[in-house]
């Protein structure tokens, strides 16, 4: 019985193979082409597939005469050139309206000009064309089928033209060399897996007209860095940007409604995300394992009906600050599980967002014990009485206005009123003969984040911030910042000096030249207590630094 079944399967495979390799689909042959009559009344023919494969450089005729009848050649038929490995090029005329299923599949053509007048490209038409390097789709094109350019591994640039309104499923999937895509202004829908596994894609314009991105449209595009979701884009499908490990910035504009399952899962370079209040549903695992994500803003003060499914931010191990707007009415189970770095959670809805009565693990025990929950003053008792929100040991009133204090080497400091949820750009200008030594923000060294113009952009403000700046004396004619391990900054009433070799002298003076301290470095971080506040000069063998304490 088993042997019989084996031979039946074997014969079936042979039959399938023979059908594939002996594919012929034509009505007549004239010259070097096979033709199929697909409209006898309008005398329309397509280029067909015959017993012999095409090769060389071909020019498609505009018409053909057969048995005294003239036919217009207006289409490339199904599988017409499929697997023609010796085909080098094909020139299409402007009368070609349709390129049918698998027409050029697995050929070796390097380029092809798609003529104005072309209306439709069907499924798999150019899939597996491993030598095709660029493609421009004409304005006349109205429809593009599924997997049209699948696995075109040398395709580098694509211009979709302004005629198309949607791109078929997997249209450019697995085009592993594709780096630049210009989407036409009329593209409204990406139908799924459109650019999946395009591992070099880093430059694409997601126009404001796009309404829907379906499942996996940009999945595993590992070089994509920035994503802007326009105001007309109402739906982000499942896994739409999953595995995009280089994305550092995502803008979701007002108008978006749904973020699908695993939409941004594994976007390990993403640090901040702001989700507009128009979003009503954030599905399971939407931001799962975004391991660099530090700040999340969900909505704002507007009313709304936003619901979070389960495990939305699970595994975001670097998450520190969470802002939940007035529009969020429901939070799911385990939404912030494995997020033990959370320090503050702000919820500005008057009534606590609902959580299943059986759910207590929206956050971890560690977060409940160590983080602070900020809510409206009049709502504190409601949150304390809630079976989930009441598990926070630290619940405090929320302040919309915060302070950004800037300490620098001058008398006093600058204290700016900052709006929660905003970010600010600050330009630091040293005095003549001085340059920046260290910039600290809330105790973290952010000197490396300065632009070439000495501009620092704060993170999204979620709590009071302190920006500390120290300057170093330029001891030579070199104006640019030089590489140095010596860092000097103030911390809790002490002057901290790092990077001075063991045994070397560290001296601290007032601006009047009065020595306040003198110590020998131990080689590690030196914390030197100074009683009085003021401006000090810290001298080391390598440099002199000015700072405020």
Short mmCIF file of C-alpha atoms in Angstrom, two decimals:
data_model
loop_
_atom_site.label_atom_id
_atom_site.label_comp_id
_atom_site.label_asym_id
_atom_site.label_seq_id
_atom_site.Cartn_x
_atom_site.Cartn_y
_atom_site.Cartn_z
CA UNK A 1 0.00 0.00 0.00
CA UNK A 2 2.80 2.40 0.96
CA UNK A 3 4.68 1.58 -2.29
CA UNK A 4 1.57 2.25 -4.35
CA UNK A 5 1.04 5.57 -2.65
CA UNK A 6 4.68 6.45 -3.25
CA UNK A 7 4.47 5.76 -7.00
CA UNK A 8 1.23 7.70 -7.31
CA UNK A 9 2.89 10.72 -5.72
CA UNK A 10 5.96 10.25 -7.88
CA UNK A 11 3.90 10.16 -11.11
CA UNK A 12 1.94 13.20 -9.94
CA UNK A 13 5.16 15.16 -9.44
CA UNK A 14 6.36 14.19 -12.92
CA UNK A 15 3.05 15.30 -14.38
CA UNK A 16 3.23 18.66 -12.60
CA UNK A 17 6.81 19.15 -13.71
CA UNK A 18 5.97 18.35 -17.32
CA UNK A 19 3.05 20.76 -17.29
CA UNK A 20 5.33 23.50 -15.98
CA UNK A 21 8.12 23.06 -18.50
CA UNK A 22 5.99 22.42 -21.56
CA UNK A 23 3.62 25.34 -20.86
CA UNK A 24 2.12 26.57 -24.15
CA UNK A 25 -0.69 29.07 -24.45
CA UNK A 26 -1.25 30.51 -27.93
CA UNK A 27 -3.57 30.56 -30.93
CA UNK A 28 -1.07 30.97 -33.74
CA UNK A 29 2.58 31.77 -34.44
CA UNK A 30 3.95 34.41 -36.78
CA UNK A 31 7.65 35.05 -37.06
CA UNK A 32 9.40 34.73 -33.70
CA UNK A 33 6.29 35.28 -31.56
CA UNK A 34 3.40 33.16 -30.40
CA UNK A 35 0.05 34.96 -30.21
CA UNK A 36 -3.18 34.35 -28.35
CA UNK A 37 -6.43 35.87 -29.60
CA UNK A 38 -8.24 37.09 -26.50
CA UNK A 39 -10.79 39.37 -28.22
CA UNK A 40 -12.00 38.19 -31.61
CA UNK A 41 -14.41 41.08 -32.07
CA UNK A 42 -11.86 43.83 -31.47
CA UNK A 43 -9.08 41.75 -33.07
CA UNK A 44 -6.88 41.96 -29.97
CA UNK A 45 -4.02 39.53 -29.32
CA UNK A 46 -1.47 39.05 -26.58
CA UNK A 47 2.05 37.67 -26.77
CA UNK A 48 1.71 34.05 -25.76
CA UNK A 49 3.89 31.21 -24.51
CA UNK A 50 4.85 28.51 -27.01
CA UNK A 51 6.81 25.30 -27.24
CA UNK A 52 10.07 27.18 -27.78
CA UNK A 53 11.46 29.67 -25.28
CA UNK A 54 12.19 33.25 -26.25
CA UNK A 55 15.76 34.57 -26.19
CA UNK A 56 17.91 37.57 -27.06
CA UNK A 57 16.64 41.12 -27.50
CA UNK A 58 13.00 41.36 -28.53
CA UNK A 59 10.85 44.20 -29.83
CA UNK A 60 7.14 43.64 -29.44
CA UNK A 61 5.29 44.52 -32.70
CA UNK A 62 2.30 46.86 -32.60
CA UNK A 63 0.30 44.52 -34.85
CA UNK A 64 0.45 41.15 -36.61
CA UNK A 65 -1.18 39.77 -39.75
CA UNK A 66 -2.45 36.18 -39.70
CA UNK A 67 -4.51 34.57 -42.47
CA UNK A 68 -5.12 37.99 -43.95
CA UNK A 69 -6.45 39.46 -40.68
CA UNK A 70 -4.60 42.24 -38.88
CA UNK A 71 -4.57 41.99 -35.08
CA UNK A 72 -3.53 44.63 -32.59
CA UNK A 73 -0.93 43.43 -30.07
CA UNK A 74 -2.20 44.95 -26.81
CA UNK A 75 -1.07 42.61 -24.02
CA UNK A 76 1.69 40.34 -22.76
CA UNK A 77 -0.03 37.04 -22.02
CA UNK A 78 0.12 34.76 -19.02
CA UNK A 79 3.60 33.26 -18.51
CA UNK A 80 4.61 34.49 -21.97
CA UNK A 81 8.31 34.83 -21.12
CA UNK A 82 8.36 32.82 -17.89
CA UNK A 83 11.67 31.01 -17.23
CA UNK A 84 13.23 32.32 -20.47
CA UNK A 85 16.74 32.45 -19.02
CA UNK A 86 18.37 33.60 -22.29
CA UNK A 87 16.03 36.55 -22.71
CA UNK A 88 18.07 39.77 -22.44
CA UNK A 89 15.62 42.60 -23.11
CA UNK A 90 12.09 43.30 -24.29
CA UNK A 91 10.90 46.59 -25.79
CA UNK A 92 7.23 47.32 -25.22
CA UNK A 93 5.24 49.79 -27.32
CA UNK A 94 2.64 52.26 -26.00
CA UNK A 95 -0.26 50.07 -27.15
CA UNK A 96 0.46 47.42 -24.51
CA UNK A 97 -2.31 47.73 -21.91
CA UNK A 98 -1.90 44.58 -19.81
CA UNK A 99 0.99 42.47 -18.53
CA UNK A 100 -0.56 39.22 -17.35
CA UNK A 101 0.26 36.74 -14.56
CA UNK A 102 3.90 35.57 -14.43
CA UNK A 103 4.61 37.18 -17.82
CA UNK A 104 8.33 37.78 -17.10
CA UNK A 105 8.71 35.56 -14.04
CA UNK A 106 12.25 34.22 -13.49
CA UNK A 107 13.75 35.84 -16.58
CA UNK A 108 17.20 37.47 -16.70
CA UNK A 109 16.18 40.89 -18.03
CA UNK A 110 18.16 43.74 -16.50
CA UNK A 111 15.81 46.61 -17.25
CA UNK A 112 12.52 47.26 -18.95
CA UNK A 113 10.68 50.44 -19.85
CA UNK A 114 7.01 50.20 -19.03
CA UNK A 115 5.20 52.39 -21.56
CA UNK A 116 2.65 55.12 -20.95
CA UNK A 117 -0.65 53.53 -21.74
CA UNK A 118 -0.04 50.45 -19.60
CA UNK A 119 -3.06 49.99 -17.33
CA UNK A 120 -2.61 46.69 -15.49
CA UNK A 121 0.19 44.42 -14.22
CA UNK A 122 -1.01 41.08 -12.88
CA UNK A 123 0.31 38.68 -10.25
CA UNK A 124 3.95 37.56 -10.23
CA UNK A 125 4.56 39.38 -13.54
CA UNK A 126 8.22 40.16 -12.74
CA UNK A 127 8.80 38.00 -9.68
CA UNK A 128 12.19 36.36 -9.50
CA UNK A 129 13.77 38.71 -12.09
CA UNK A 130 17.05 38.63 -10.24
CA UNK A 131 18.90 41.05 -12.56
CA UNK A 132 16.28 43.81 -12.70
CA UNK A 133 17.80 46.87 -11.01
CA UNK A 134 15.23 49.67 -11.33
CA UNK A 135 11.63 50.21 -12.32
CA UNK A 136 9.46 53.24 -13.06
CA UNK A 137 5.72 52.64 -13.19
CA UNK A 138 3.89 54.89 -15.68
CA UNK A 139 1.16 57.35 -14.71
CA UNK A 140 -1.34 55.40 -16.79
CA UNK A 141 -1.02 52.33 -14.54
CA UNK A 142 -4.16 51.74 -12.47
CA UNK A 143 -3.67 48.28 -10.98
CA UNK A 144 -0.76 46.21 -9.77
CA UNK A 145 -1.33 42.63 -8.61
CA UNK A 146 0.12 40.53 -5.82
CA UNK A 147 3.84 39.67 -5.69
CA UNK A 148 4.55 41.47 -8.97
CA UNK A 149 8.20 42.15 -8.10
CA UNK A 150 8.68 39.48 -5.42
CA UNK A 151 12.29 38.38 -4.94
CA UNK A 152 13.83 40.81 -7.43
CA UNK A 153 17.03 40.74 -5.42
CA UNK A 154 18.92 43.38 -7.45
CA UNK A 155 16.09 45.90 -7.66
CA UNK A 156 17.37 49.08 -6.00
CA UNK A 157 14.97 51.93 -6.81
CA UNK A 158 11.24 52.14 -7.47
CA UNK A 159 9.00 54.99 -8.56
CA UNK A 160 5.33 54.00 -8.43
CA UNK A 161 4.08 56.96 -10.48
CA UNK A 162 0.95 59.00 -9.77
CA UNK A 163 -1.65 56.73 -11.33
CA UNK A 164 -1.77 53.88 -8.81
CA UNK A 165 -4.06 53.99 -5.79
CA UNK A 166 -2.94 50.72 -4.19
CA UNK A 167 -0.07 48.24 -4.22
CA UNK A 168 -0.91 44.54 -4.23
CA UNK A 169 0.02 42.01 -1.57
CA UNK A 170 3.77 41.38 -1.49
CA UNK A 171 4.32 43.64 -4.49
CA UNK A 172 7.99 44.29 -3.61
CA UNK A 173 8.55 41.69 -0.88
CA UNK A 174 12.04 40.20 -0.52
CA UNK A 175 13.64 42.80 -2.78
CA UNK A 176 16.72 42.68 -0.60
CA UNK A 177 18.68 45.41 -2.47
CA UNK A 178 15.81 47.91 -2.65
CA UNK A 179 16.86 51.07 -0.83
CA UNK A 180 14.75 53.91 -2.26
CA UNK A 181 11.03 54.02 -3.03
CA UNK A 182 9.03 56.99 -4.25
CA UNK A 183 5.34 56.41 -3.63
CA UNK A 184 3.06 58.34 -5.97
CA UNK A 185 0.79 61.01 -4.53
CA UNK A 186 -2.36 58.95 -5.14
CA UNK A 187 -1.34 55.77 -3.30
CA UNK A 188 -4.04 55.11 -0.69
CA UNK A 189 -3.61 51.48 0.28
CA UNK A 190 -0.75 49.06 0.84
CA UNK A 191 -2.43 45.67 0.80
CA UNK A 192 -0.04 43.64 2.95
CA UNK A 193 3.61 42.50 2.96
CA UNK A 194 4.21 45.16 0.30
CA UNK A 195 7.84 45.75 1.28
CA UNK A 196 8.34 42.86 3.71
CA UNK A 197 11.97 41.73 4.10
CA UNK A 198 13.35 44.64 2.04
CA UNK A 199 16.41 44.68 4.25
CA UNK A 200 18.11 47.69 2.59
CA UNK A 201 15.08 49.97 2.44
CA UNK A 202 15.80 53.21 4.25
CA UNK A 203 14.31 55.93 2.08
CA UNK A 204 10.56 55.99 1.43
CA UNK A 205 8.00 58.77 1.40
CA UNK A 206 4.77 57.71 3.11
CA UNK A 207 2.47 60.32 1.61
CA UNK A 208 -0.45 61.87 3.49
CA UNK A 209 -2.98 60.18 1.20
CA UNK A 210 -2.29 56.67 2.49
CA UNK A 211 -5.39 55.42 4.30
CA UNK A 212 -4.50 51.84 5.20
CA UNK A 213 -1.31 49.89 5.75
CA UNK A 214 -2.13 46.21 5.95
CA UNK A 215 -0.33 43.35 7.70
CA UNK A 216 3.47 43.15 7.48
CA UNK A 217 3.82 45.93 4.90
CA UNK A 218 7.27 46.91 6.20
CA UNK A 219 8.08 43.92 8.36
CA UNK A 220 11.83 43.31 8.79
CA UNK A 221 12.89 46.45 6.91
CA UNK A 222 15.89 46.60 9.18
CA UNK A 223 17.38 49.86 7.83
CA UNK A 224 14.22 51.96 7.97
CA UNK A 225 14.86 54.76 10.48
CA UNK A 226 11.89 57.12 10.46
CA UNK A 227 8.17 56.53 10.05
CA UNK A 228 5.55 59.27 9.62
CA UNK A 229 1.93 58.13 9.72
CA UNK A 230 -0.20 60.76 7.95
CA UNK A 231 -3.51 62.20 9.11
CA UNK A 232 -5.52 60.12 6.59
CA UNK A 233 -3.97 56.82 7.63
CA UNK A 234 -6.66 55.26 9.80
CA UNK A 235 -5.31 51.72 10.14
CA UNK A 236 -1.93 50.13 10.80
CA UNK A 237 -2.15 46.37 10.22
CA UNK A 238 -0.65 43.52 12.21
CA UNK A 239 3.17 43.39 12.20
CA UNK A 240 3.27 46.38 9.86
CA UNK A 241 6.68 47.56 11.17
CA UNK A 242 7.64 44.50 13.23
CA UNK A 243 11.34 43.73 13.26
CA UNK A 244 12.36 47.17 11.92
CA UNK A 245 15.35 47.27 14.22
CA UNK A 246 16.70 50.68 13.12
CA UNK A 247 13.57 52.78 13.53
CA UNK A 248 14.36 55.60 15.96
CA UNK A 249 11.44 57.93 15.28
CA UNK A 250 7.73 57.33 14.75
CA UNK A 251 5.16 60.09 14.21
CA UNK A 252 1.50 59.04 14.40
CA UNK A 253 -0.57 62.06 13.45
CA UNK A 254 -4.12 62.83 14.54
CA UNK A 255 -6.48 60.74 12.42
CA UNK A 256 -5.08 57.26 13.01
CA UNK A 257 -7.67 54.93 14.52
CA UNK A 258 -6.17 51.46 14.94
CA UNK A 259 -2.70 50.06 15.65
CA UNK A 260 -2.66 46.33 14.88
CA UNK A 261 -1.18 43.31 16.61
CA UNK A 262 2.60 43.33 16.93
CA UNK A 263 2.66 46.46 14.76
CA UNK A 264 6.02 47.68 16.12
CA UNK A 265 7.24 44.55 17.88
CA UNK A 266 11.00 44.30 18.11
CA UNK A 267 11.71 47.90 17.04
CA UNK A 268 14.71 47.85 19.36
CA UNK A 269 16.05 51.34 18.47
CA UNK A 270 12.81 53.22 19.12
CA UNK A 271 13.17 55.47 22.20
CA UNK A 272 9.97 57.51 22.28
CA UNK A 273 6.44 57.11 20.96
CA UNK A 274 3.52 59.54 21.00
CA UNK A 275 0.13 58.12 20.07
CA UNK A 276 -2.60 60.61 19.14
CA UNK A 277 -5.92 60.62 20.95
CA UNK A 278 -7.71 59.68 17.71
CA UNK A 279 -6.42 56.11 18.08
CA UNK A 280 -9.23 54.03 19.59
CA UNK A 281 -7.63 50.59 19.61
CA UNK A 282 -4.07 49.46 20.33
CA UNK A 283 -3.90 45.72 19.76
CA UNK A 284 -2.01 42.98 21.60
CA UNK A 285 1.81 43.13 21.51
CA UNK A 286 1.73 46.37 19.49
CA UNK A 287 5.06 47.57 20.98
CA UNK A 288 6.29 44.30 22.46
CA UNK A 289 10.04 44.01 23.06
CA UNK A 290 10.90 47.57 22.01
CA UNK A 291 13.86 47.28 24.35
CA UNK A 292 15.15 50.88 23.98
CA UNK A 293 11.76 52.53 24.43
CA UNK A 294 12.02 55.01 27.31
CA UNK A 295 8.98 57.27 27.03
CA UNK A 296 5.39 56.61 25.97
CA UNK A 297 2.65 59.20 25.52
CA UNK A 298 -0.81 57.81 24.83
CA UNK A 299 -3.23 60.58 23.95
CA UNK A 300 -3.77 63.95 25.58
CA UNK A 301 -6.38 65.98 27.46
CA UNK A 302 -9.08 65.38 24.83
CA UNK A 303 -11.98 63.05 25.51
CA UNK A 304 -11.86 59.70 23.75
CA UNK A 305 -12.52 55.98 23.78
CA UNK A 306 -9.03 54.51 23.46
CA UNK A 307 -8.64 50.89 24.53
CA UNK A 308 -5.38 49.06 25.11
CA UNK A 309 -5.41 45.33 24.52
CA UNK A 310 -3.08 43.00 26.44
CA UNK A 311 0.72 43.02 26.64
CA UNK A 312 0.89 46.18 24.49
CA UNK A 313 4.25 47.32 25.90
CA UNK A 314 5.39 44.00 27.36
CA UNK A 315 9.15 43.51 27.41
CA UNK A 316 9.98 47.21 27.01
CA UNK A 317 12.73 46.86 29.57
CA UNK A 318 14.04 50.47 29.30
CA UNK A 319 10.67 52.18 29.67
CA UNK A 320 10.85 54.93 32.31
CA UNK A 321 7.98 57.34 31.80
CA UNK A 322 4.37 56.64 30.80
CA UNK A 323 1.74 59.29 30.08
CA UNK A 324 -1.87 58.09 29.73
CA UNK A 325 -4.25 60.73 28.43
CA UNK A 326 -7.85 61.57 29.20
CA UNK A 327 -8.92 59.62 26.10
CA UNK A 328 -7.79 56.23 27.47
CA UNK A 329 -10.79 54.46 28.98
CA UNK A 330 -9.43 50.91 29.26
CA UNK A 331 -6.06 49.32 29.96
CA UNK A 332 -5.42 45.62 29.32
CA UNK A 333 -3.77 42.88 31.30
CA UNK A 334 0.01 42.72 31.37
CA UNK A 335 0.29 45.86 29.24
CA UNK A 336 3.47 46.90 31.07
CA UNK A 337 4.73 43.52 32.19
CA UNK A 338 8.54 43.11 32.19
CA UNK A 339 8.89 46.92 32.37
CA UNK A 340 10.65 47.22 35.73
CA UNK A 341 12.47 50.45 34.76
CA UNK A 342 9.27 52.51 34.93
CA UNK A 343 9.76 55.47 37.29
CA UNK A 344 6.63 57.53 36.69
CA UNK A 345 3.12 56.92 35.36
CA UNK A 346 0.85 59.88 34.66
CA UNK A 347 -2.89 59.33 34.19
CA UNK A 348 -5.01 62.44 33.64
CA UNK A 349 -8.41 60.78 33.26
CA UNK A 350 -10.71 61.84 36.09
CA UNK A 351 -12.09 58.33 36.56
CA UNK A 352 -9.50 55.53 36.58
CA UNK A 353 -9.22 53.72 33.22
CA UNK A 354 -10.97 50.38 33.61
CA UNK A 355 -9.09 47.11 33.99
CA UNK A 356 -10.63 43.64 34.20
CA UNK A 357 -11.71 42.91 37.76
CA UNK A 358 -9.59 39.74 37.64
CA UNK A 359 -6.49 41.56 36.42
CA UNK A 360 -3.83 42.95 38.76
CA UNK A 361 -0.70 42.51 36.63
CA UNK A 362 -1.01 45.52 34.34
CA UNK A 363 2.31 46.56 35.91
CA UNK A 364 4.82 44.47 37.85
CA UNK A 365 5.07 44.34 41.64
CA UNK A 366 8.38 46.17 41.40
CA UNK A 367 6.75 49.09 39.57
CA UNK A 368 3.83 49.19 41.99
CA UNK A 369 6.31 49.48 44.84
CA UNK A 370 8.93 51.85 43.39
CA UNK A 371 7.32 54.00 40.68
CA UNK A 372 5.15 57.06 41.27
CA UNK A 373 1.62 57.37 39.90
CA UNK A 374 0.56 60.95 39.17
CA UNK A 375 -3.17 61.68 38.88
CA UNK A 376 -5.46 64.70 39.13
CA UNK A 377 -5.69 66.02 42.70
CA UNK A 378 -9.43 65.49 42.88
CA UNK A 379 -9.06 61.88 41.68
CA UNK A 380 -6.46 60.59 44.15
CA UNK A 381 -8.98 58.82 46.37
CA UNK A 382 -10.61 57.10 43.36
CA UNK A 383 -7.26 55.75 42.18
CA UNK A 384 -6.25 54.62 45.66
CA UNK A 385 -9.50 52.66 45.93
CA UNK A 386 -9.08 50.97 42.53
CA UNK A 387 -8.05 47.29 42.52
CA UNK A 388 -5.19 47.93 40.07
CA UNK A 389 -4.25 51.61 40.26
CA UNK A 390 -4.49 51.44 44.05
CA UNK A 391 -1.60 48.99 44.13
CA UNK A 392 0.83 51.86 43.55
CA UNK A 393 2.37 52.73 46.90
CA UNK A 394 3.24 56.25 45.73
CA UNK A 395 0.30 58.23 44.31
CA UNK A 396 0.79 61.98 43.96
CA UNK A 397 -1.07 64.93 42.39
CA UNK A 398 -0.23 65.67 38.80
CA UNK A 399 1.20 69.03 37.71
CA UNK A 400 0.81 70.02 34.08
CA UNK A 401 3.52 72.68 34.29
CA UNK A 402 7.04 71.56 35.21
CA UNK A 403 10.37 73.32 35.58
CA UNK A 404 13.50 72.95 33.50
CA UNK A 405 16.39 74.38 35.51
CA UNK A 406 19.58 75.29 33.64
CA UNK A 407 22.74 75.58 35.70
CA UNK A 408 25.82 76.97 34.01
CA UNK A 409 29.03 78.83 34.81
CA UNK A 410 27.51 82.20 35.68
CA UNK A 411 25.79 83.73 38.67
CA UNK A 412 22.47 82.04 39.46
CA UNK A 413 20.60 79.81 37.04
CA UNK A 414 17.78 79.89 34.50
CA UNK A 415 14.49 78.28 35.46
CA UNK A 416 12.09 77.70 32.55
CA UNK A 417 8.45 76.73 32.82
CA UNK A 418 8.00 73.62 30.67
CA UNK A 419 4.86 71.90 29.47
CA UNK A 420 4.58 68.21 30.24
CA UNK A 421 4.80 66.11 27.13
CA UNK A 422 6.86 68.67 25.18
CA UNK A 423 10.53 68.64 24.16
CA UNK A 424 12.81 71.69 23.95
CA UNK A 425 15.88 72.68 21.92
CA UNK A 426 18.59 74.65 23.72
CA UNK A 427 21.65 76.23 22.10
CA UNK A 428 24.74 76.40 24.33
CA UNK A 429 27.19 79.21 23.50
CA UNK A 430 30.51 79.23 25.43
CA UNK A 431 32.34 82.50 26.10
CA UNK A 432 35.43 83.38 24.12
CA UNK A 433 38.39 81.09 24.92
CA UNK A 434 36.07 78.52 26.53
CA UNK A 435 34.35 75.42 25.21
CA UNK A 436 31.85 72.88 26.50
CA UNK A 437 33.25 70.24 28.80
CA UNK A 438 30.21 68.36 30.11
CA UNK A 439 26.44 68.56 29.72
CA UNK A 440 24.36 66.62 32.25
CA UNK A 441 20.58 66.17 32.15
CA UNK A 442 18.98 64.79 35.30
CA UNK A 443 22.25 63.19 36.30
CA UNK A 444 22.97 61.61 32.90
CA UNK A 445 25.93 62.69 30.75
CA UNK A 446 24.38 63.85 27.45
CA UNK A 447 27.42 65.65 26.02
CA UNK A 448 27.56 63.25 23.07
CA UNK A 449 24.00 64.22 22.11
CA UNK A 450 25.00 67.80 21.20
CA UNK A 451 24.81 68.69 17.52
CA UNK A 452 27.73 70.31 15.72
CA UNK A 453 26.11 73.67 16.52
CA UNK A 454 25.99 72.85 20.25
CA UNK A 455 22.23 72.29 20.26
CA UNK A 456 20.76 69.95 22.87
CA UNK A 457 17.21 68.64 22.58
CA UNK A 458 15.65 67.53 25.83
CA UNK A 459 13.73 64.29 26.07
CA UNK A 460 9.95 64.61 26.35
CA UNK A 461 9.36 66.46 29.63
CA UNK A 462 7.57 64.21 32.10
CA UNK A 463 9.05 65.59 35.34
CA UNK A 464 11.14 68.50 36.58
CA UNK A 465 14.49 68.57 34.84
CA UNK A 466 17.95 69.94 35.62
CA UNK A 467 20.41 70.73 32.85
CA UNK A 468 23.97 71.24 34.07
CA UNK A 469 26.71 72.67 31.83
CA UNK A 470 30.42 73.01 32.54
CA UNK A 471 33.03 74.70 30.36
CA UNK A 472 36.76 74.17 29.90
CA UNK A 473 39.48 76.67 29.14
CA UNK A 474 41.00 76.51 25.65
CA UNK A 475 44.71 76.34 26.42
CA UNK A 476 45.93 76.60 22.81
CA UNK A 477 44.87 78.00 19.43
CA UNK A 478 42.80 74.88 18.74
CA UNK A 479 39.18 75.97 18.86
CA UNK A 480 37.44 72.65 18.22
CA UNK A 481 36.58 70.26 21.01
CA UNK A 482 39.41 67.76 21.55
CA UNK A 483 39.07 64.20 22.72
CA UNK A 484 39.54 64.02 26.48
CA UNK A 485 38.63 61.66 29.29
CA UNK A 486 38.40 64.44 31.90
CA UNK A 487 34.81 65.19 32.91
CA UNK A 488 33.77 67.73 35.56
CA UNK A 489 30.24 68.35 36.87
CA UNK A 490 28.29 69.19 40.03
CA UNK A 491 26.26 66.66 41.98
CA UNK A 492 24.52 67.02 45.37
CA UNK A 493 26.77 69.84 46.58
CA UNK A 494 29.95 68.15 45.41
CA UNK A 495 32.23 68.74 42.43
CA UNK A 496 32.80 65.44 40.66
CA UNK A 497 35.98 64.95 38.61
CA UNK A 498 36.52 61.90 36.40
CA UNK A 499 39.36 60.83 34.13
CA UNK A 500 42.34 62.30 35.99
CA UNK A 501 45.23 59.90 36.38
CA UNK A 502 46.07 58.58 39.85
CA UNK A 503 48.48 60.84 41.73
CA UNK A 504 47.79 63.94 39.63
CA UNK A 505 46.76 67.16 41.41
CA UNK A 506 43.23 68.58 41.27
CA UNK A 507 42.80 72.17 42.48
CA UNK A 508 39.57 74.16 42.92
CA UNK A 509 39.52 77.99 42.94
CA UNK A 510 36.93 80.75 43.07
CA UNK A 511 36.89 83.26 40.20
CA UNK A 512 38.83 85.59 42.54
CA UNK A 513 41.67 83.08 42.73
CA UNK A 514 40.95 81.82 46.26
CA UNK A 515 41.83 78.15 46.57
CA UNK A 516 38.97 76.09 48.02
CA UNK A 517 40.33 72.57 47.71
CA UNK A 518 43.37 70.60 46.59
CA UNK A 519 43.41 66.83 46.31
CA UNK A 520 45.38 64.13 44.56
CA UNK A 521 43.42 61.91 42.21
CA UNK A 522 42.93 58.26 43.10
CA UNK A 523 42.35 57.45 39.43
CA UNK A 524 38.60 56.99 39.77
CA UNK A 525 35.69 59.39 40.13
CA UNK A 526 36.60 62.04 42.73
CA UNK A 527 33.72 63.66 44.66
CA UNK A 528 34.98 66.84 46.31
CA UNK A 529 32.62 68.56 48.82
CA UNK A 530 32.29 72.35 48.51
CA UNK A 531 30.25 74.16 51.17
CA UNK A 532 29.38 77.40 49.37
CA UNK A 533 27.47 77.73 46.11
CA UNK A 534 29.07 79.81 43.37
CA UNK A 535 31.26 79.71 40.27
CA UNK A 536 34.45 77.65 40.50
CA UNK A 537 37.50 76.86 38.40
CA UNK A 538 38.65 73.26 38.55
CA UNK A 539 42.25 72.82 37.42
CA UNK A 540 43.73 69.48 36.35
CA UNK A 541 47.01 68.78 34.54
CA UNK A 542 45.06 68.42 31.31
CA UNK A 543 42.52 71.27 31.46
CA UNK A 544 40.74 73.96 33.45
CA UNK A 545 36.96 73.72 33.81
CA UNK A 546 34.48 76.40 34.91
CA UNK A 547 31.18 75.38 36.50
CA UNK A 548 28.38 76.55 38.76
CA UNK A 549 27.58 74.83 42.05
#
